[in-house]
Amino acid sequence: MLLHIVARGRIGRSAEADLVDRYLVRVAWPTKVTELPDRGGKMPPLPTGAKTVLLDEKGKSLNSIAFADQLGRWRDDGVRETRFLIGAADGFDDDARAQADLLISFGAMTWPHMMARAMLAEQLWRASSILAGHPYHREG
């Protein structure tokens, strides 16, 4: 299953970009990052049967095991791509939220978009390691 991050804004050369790269290179599944301008730009076509996850302040706050379990269920169901959307400064509108398969939040605090991208990359690595039985994740 392809894990595809579609993010508004350019990360450029930065500490956050280094973190994203550091974690995504460890994920055993194929990964892709698409950057769009803050406004406009063309969203890549969504393959049939793909799942869409919005990082959104109104989303569920999942623990790492629940997140891994969800990705594992989609993988086992034959989902070919899970797309993670990170919006611009104003986030997503109600229509975008309604179309998503899952809304997730990294807590009640507001995070910079570049940091959210790095945090997502780490959670994708963590989820894939949980599903593979790797000892990286330690619960409790």
PDB file of C-alpha atoms in Angstrom:
ATOM      1  CA  MET A   1       0.000   0.000   0.000  1.00  0.00           C
ATOM      2  CA  LEU A   2       1.354   3.408  -0.965  1.00  0.00           C
ATOM      3  CA  LEU A   3       1.472   5.956   1.858  1.00  0.00           C
ATOM      4  CA  HIS A   4       1.087   9.289   0.093  1.00  0.00           C
ATOM      5  CA  ILE A   5       1.480  12.584   1.967  1.00  0.00           C
ATOM      6  CA  VAL A   6      -0.048  15.546   0.124  1.00  0.00           C
ATOM      7  CA  ALA A   7       0.869  18.752   1.926  1.00  0.00           C
ATOM      8  CA  ARG A   8       0.242  22.414   1.356  1.00  0.00           C
ATOM      9  CA  GLY A   9       3.415  24.492   1.506  1.00  0.00           C
ATOM     10  CA  ARG A  10       7.024  23.857   0.602  1.00  0.00           C
ATOM     11  CA  ILE A  11       9.258  22.334   3.251  1.00  0.00           C
ATOM     12  CA  GLY A  12      12.523  23.166   1.442  1.00  0.00           C
ATOM     13  CA  ARG A  13      15.797  22.487   3.210  1.00  0.00           C
ATOM     14  CA  SER A  14      15.038  22.472   6.894  1.00  0.00           C
ATOM     15  CA  ALA A  15      15.311  20.464  10.067  1.00  0.00           C
ATOM     16  CA  GLU A  16      11.701  19.340   9.530  1.00  0.00           C
ATOM     17  CA  ALA A  17      12.567  18.107   6.022  1.00  0.00           C
ATOM     18  CA  ASP A  18      15.445  16.112   7.481  1.00  0.00           C
ATOM     19  CA  LEU A  19      13.067  14.503   9.998  1.00  0.00           C
ATOM     20  CA  VAL A  20      10.537  13.628   7.297  1.00  0.00           C
ATOM     21  CA  ASP A  21      13.272  12.017   5.203  1.00  0.00           C
ATOM     22  CA  ARG A  22      14.763  10.235   8.218  1.00  0.00           C
ATOM     23  CA  TYR A  23      11.492   8.495   9.042  1.00  0.00           C
ATOM     24  CA  LEU A  24      10.063   7.859   5.574  1.00  0.00           C
ATOM     25  CA  VAL A  25      13.218   6.090   4.412  1.00  0.00           C
ATOM     26  CA  ARG A  26      12.655   3.552   7.232  1.00  0.00           C
ATOM     27  CA  VAL A  27       9.082   2.695   6.245  1.00  0.00           C
ATOM     28  CA  ALA A  28       8.985  -0.661   4.471  1.00  0.00           C
ATOM     29  CA  TRP A  29       5.927   0.334   2.422  1.00  0.00           C
ATOM     30  CA  PRO A  30       6.244   2.647  -0.569  1.00  0.00           C
ATOM     31  CA  THR A  31       5.921   6.324   0.327  1.00  0.00           C
ATOM     32  CA  LYS A  32       5.468   9.491  -1.659  1.00  0.00           C
ATOM     33  CA  VAL A  33       5.311  13.184  -0.765  1.00  0.00           C
ATOM     34  CA  THR A  34       3.529  15.699  -2.972  1.00  0.00           C
ATOM     35  CA  GLU A  35       3.791  19.400  -2.156  1.00  0.00           C
ATOM     36  CA  LEU A  36       1.185  21.874  -3.306  1.00  0.00           C
ATOM     37  CA  PRO A  37       1.257  25.668  -3.028  1.00  0.00           C
ATOM     38  CA  ASP A  38      -0.605  27.192  -0.096  1.00  0.00           C
ATOM     39  CA  ARG A  39      -3.432  28.088  -2.480  1.00  0.00           C
ATOM     40  CA  GLY A  40      -4.377  26.455  -5.752  1.00  0.00           C
ATOM     41  CA  GLY A  41      -2.316  23.778  -7.365  1.00  0.00           C
ATOM     42  CA  LYS A  42      -3.657  20.548  -8.748  1.00  0.00           C
ATOM     43  CA  MET A  43      -4.369  17.656  -6.402  1.00  0.00           C
ATOM     44  CA  PRO A  44      -3.018  14.400  -7.865  1.00  0.00           C
ATOM     45  CA  PRO A  45      -5.826  12.143  -9.095  1.00  0.00           C
ATOM     46  CA  LEU A  46      -7.104   9.814  -6.392  1.00  0.00           C
ATOM     47  CA  PRO A  47      -6.980   6.168  -7.463  1.00  0.00           C
ATOM     48  CA  THR A  48     -10.173   4.143  -7.194  1.00  0.00           C
ATOM     49  CA  GLY A  49     -10.539   2.614  -3.751  1.00  0.00           C
ATOM     50  CA  ALA A  50      -7.905   4.829  -2.149  1.00  0.00           C
ATOM     51  CA  LYS A  51      -8.427   6.046   1.403  1.00  0.00           C
ATOM     52  CA  THR A  52      -8.093   9.683   2.399  1.00  0.00           C
ATOM     53  CA  VAL A  53      -6.945  10.815   5.843  1.00  0.00           C
ATOM     54  CA  LEU A  54      -7.083  14.484   6.796  1.00  0.00           C
ATOM     55  CA  LEU A  55      -4.875  15.871   9.534  1.00  0.00           C
ATOM     56  CA  ASP A  56      -7.403  18.165  11.110  1.00  0.00           C
ATOM     57  CA  GLU A  57      -8.040  19.854  14.453  1.00  0.00           C
ATOM     58  CA  LYS A  58     -11.511  18.268  14.515  1.00  0.00           C
ATOM     59  CA  GLY A  59     -10.116  14.784  13.990  1.00  0.00           C
ATOM     60  CA  LYS A  60      -9.803  11.821  16.317  1.00  0.00           C
ATOM     61  CA  SER A  61      -6.789  11.650  18.581  1.00  0.00           C
ATOM     62  CA  LEU A  62      -5.635   8.072  17.992  1.00  0.00           C
ATOM     63  CA  ASN A  63      -2.909   6.324  19.877  1.00  0.00           C
ATOM     64  CA  SER A  64      -0.148   4.740  17.807  1.00  0.00           C
ATOM     65  CA  ILE A  65      -1.514   1.207  18.038  1.00  0.00           C
ATOM     66  CA  ALA A  66      -4.997   2.266  16.889  1.00  0.00           C
ATOM     67  CA  PHE A  67      -3.426   4.172  13.991  1.00  0.00           C
ATOM     68  CA  ALA A  68      -1.321   1.134  13.037  1.00  0.00           C
ATOM     69  CA  ASP A  69      -4.357  -1.145  13.304  1.00  0.00           C
ATOM     70  CA  GLN A  70      -6.335   1.083  10.927  1.00  0.00           C
ATOM     71  CA  LEU A  71      -3.529   1.116   8.366  1.00  0.00           C
ATOM     72  CA  GLY A  72      -3.159  -2.643   8.750  1.00  0.00           C
ATOM     73  CA  ARG A  73      -6.890  -3.204   8.115  1.00  0.00           C
ATOM     74  CA  TRP A  74      -6.770  -1.065   4.980  1.00  0.00           C
ATOM     75  CA  ARG A  75      -3.646  -2.869   3.781  1.00  0.00           C
ATOM     76  CA  ASP A  76      -5.251  -6.266   4.422  1.00  0.00           C
ATOM     77  CA  ASP A  77      -8.420  -5.142   2.612  1.00  0.00           C
ATOM     78  CA  GLY A  78      -6.346  -4.451  -0.502  1.00  0.00           C
ATOM     79  CA  VAL A  79      -6.311  -0.645  -0.373  1.00  0.00           C
ATOM     80  CA  ARG A  80      -3.613   0.411  -2.835  1.00  0.00           C
ATOM     81  CA  GLU A  81      -3.086   3.968  -1.559  1.00  0.00           C
ATOM     82  CA  THR A  82      -3.730   5.833   1.646  1.00  0.00           C
ATOM     83  CA  ARG A  83      -3.464   9.563   1.122  1.00  0.00           C
ATOM     84  CA  PHE A  84      -2.700  11.865   4.044  1.00  0.00           C
ATOM     85  CA  LEU A  85      -3.672  15.496   3.512  1.00  0.00           C
ATOM     86  CA  ILE A  86      -2.065  18.351   5.417  1.00  0.00           C
ATOM     87  CA  GLY A  87      -3.849  21.622   4.719  1.00  0.00           C
ATOM     88  CA  ALA A  88      -2.726  25.204   4.605  1.00  0.00           C
ATOM     89  CA  ALA A  89      -2.940  27.586   7.577  1.00  0.00           C
ATOM     90  CA  ASP A  90      -6.751  27.670   7.517  1.00  0.00           C
ATOM     91  CA  GLY A  91      -7.084  23.889   7.416  1.00  0.00           C
ATOM     92  CA  PHE A  92      -9.960  22.159   5.649  1.00  0.00           C
ATOM     93  CA  ASP A  93     -13.559  23.094   5.040  1.00  0.00           C
ATOM     94  CA  ASP A  94     -16.559  20.985   6.035  1.00  0.00           C
ATOM     95  CA  ASP A  95     -16.887  19.547   2.517  1.00  0.00           C
ATOM     96  CA  ALA A  96     -13.322  18.206   2.563  1.00  0.00           C
ATOM     97  CA  ARG A  97     -13.893  16.760   6.032  1.00  0.00           C
ATOM     98  CA  ALA A  98     -17.086  15.034   4.887  1.00  0.00           C
ATOM     99  CA  GLN A  99     -15.288  13.389   1.949  1.00  0.00           C
ATOM    100  CA  ALA A 100     -12.431  11.984   4.048  1.00  0.00           C
ATOM    101  CA  ASP A 101     -12.335   8.404   5.255  1.00  0.00           C
ATOM    102  CA  LEU A 102     -10.668   9.435   8.506  1.00  0.00           C
ATOM    103  CA  LEU A 103      -9.868  12.677  10.337  1.00  0.00           C
ATOM    104  CA  ILE A 104      -6.970  12.551  12.758  1.00  0.00           C
ATOM    105  CA  SER A 105      -5.522  15.118  15.116  1.00  0.00           C
ATOM    106  CA  PHE A 106      -2.166  15.258  16.855  1.00  0.00           C
ATOM    107  CA  GLY A 107      -3.877  16.675  19.931  1.00  0.00           C
ATOM    108  CA  ALA A 108      -5.632  19.852  20.963  1.00  0.00           C
ATOM    109  CA  MET A 109      -2.585  22.075  20.458  1.00  0.00           C
ATOM    110  CA  THR A 110      -1.906  23.808  17.164  1.00  0.00           C
ATOM    111  CA  TRP A 111       1.202  22.527  15.363  1.00  0.00           C
ATOM    112  CA  PRO A 112       3.100  24.208  12.526  1.00  0.00           C
ATOM    113  CA  HIS A 113       2.366  22.455   9.239  1.00  0.00           C
ATOM    114  CA  MET A 114       5.999  21.516   8.688  1.00  0.00           C
ATOM    115  CA  MET A 115       6.171  19.946  12.150  1.00  0.00           C
ATOM    116  CA  ALA A 116       2.898  18.087  11.506  1.00  0.00           C
ATOM    117  CA  ARG A 117       4.492  16.599   8.402  1.00  0.00           C
ATOM    118  CA  ALA A 118       7.474  15.367  10.415  1.00  0.00           C
ATOM    119  CA  MET A 119       5.182  13.993  13.130  1.00  0.00           C
ATOM    120  CA  LEU A 120       3.118  12.147  10.507  1.00  0.00           C
ATOM    121  CA  ALA A 121       6.251  10.644   8.958  1.00  0.00           C
ATOM    122  CA  GLU A 122       7.331   9.372  12.386  1.00  0.00           C
ATOM    123  CA  GLN A 123       3.888   7.886  13.041  1.00  0.00           C
ATOM    124  CA  LEU A 124       3.939   6.127   9.662  1.00  0.00           C
ATOM    125  CA  TRP A 125       7.295   4.580  10.578  1.00  0.00           C
ATOM    126  CA  ARG A 126       5.963   3.681  14.015  1.00  0.00           C
ATOM    127  CA  ALA A 127       2.799   2.122  12.545  1.00  0.00           C
ATOM    128  CA  SER A 128       4.732   0.052  10.035  1.00  0.00           C
ATOM    129  CA  SER A 129       7.121  -1.111  12.765  1.00  0.00           C
ATOM    130  CA  ILE A 130       4.201  -2.065  15.051  1.00  0.00           C
ATOM    131  CA  LEU A 131       2.615  -4.102  12.262  1.00  0.00           C
ATOM    132  CA  ALA A 132       5.962  -5.794  11.522  1.00  0.00           C
ATOM    133  CA  GLY A 133       6.517  -6.684  15.186  1.00  0.00           C
ATOM    134  CA  HIS A 134       9.612  -4.464  15.361  1.00  0.00           C
ATOM    135  CA  PRO A 135      10.578  -3.375  18.903  1.00  0.00           C
ATOM    136  CA  TYR A 136      10.693   0.382  18.076  1.00  0.00           C
ATOM    137  CA  HIS A 137       7.314   1.066  19.708  1.00  0.00           C
ATOM    138  CA  ARG A 138       7.092   0.504  23.451  1.00  0.00           C
ATOM    139  CA  GLU A 139       3.645   0.744  24.991  1.00  0.00           C
ATOM    140  CA  GLY A 140       3.184   1.910  28.581  1.00  0.00           C
TER     141      GLY A 140
END
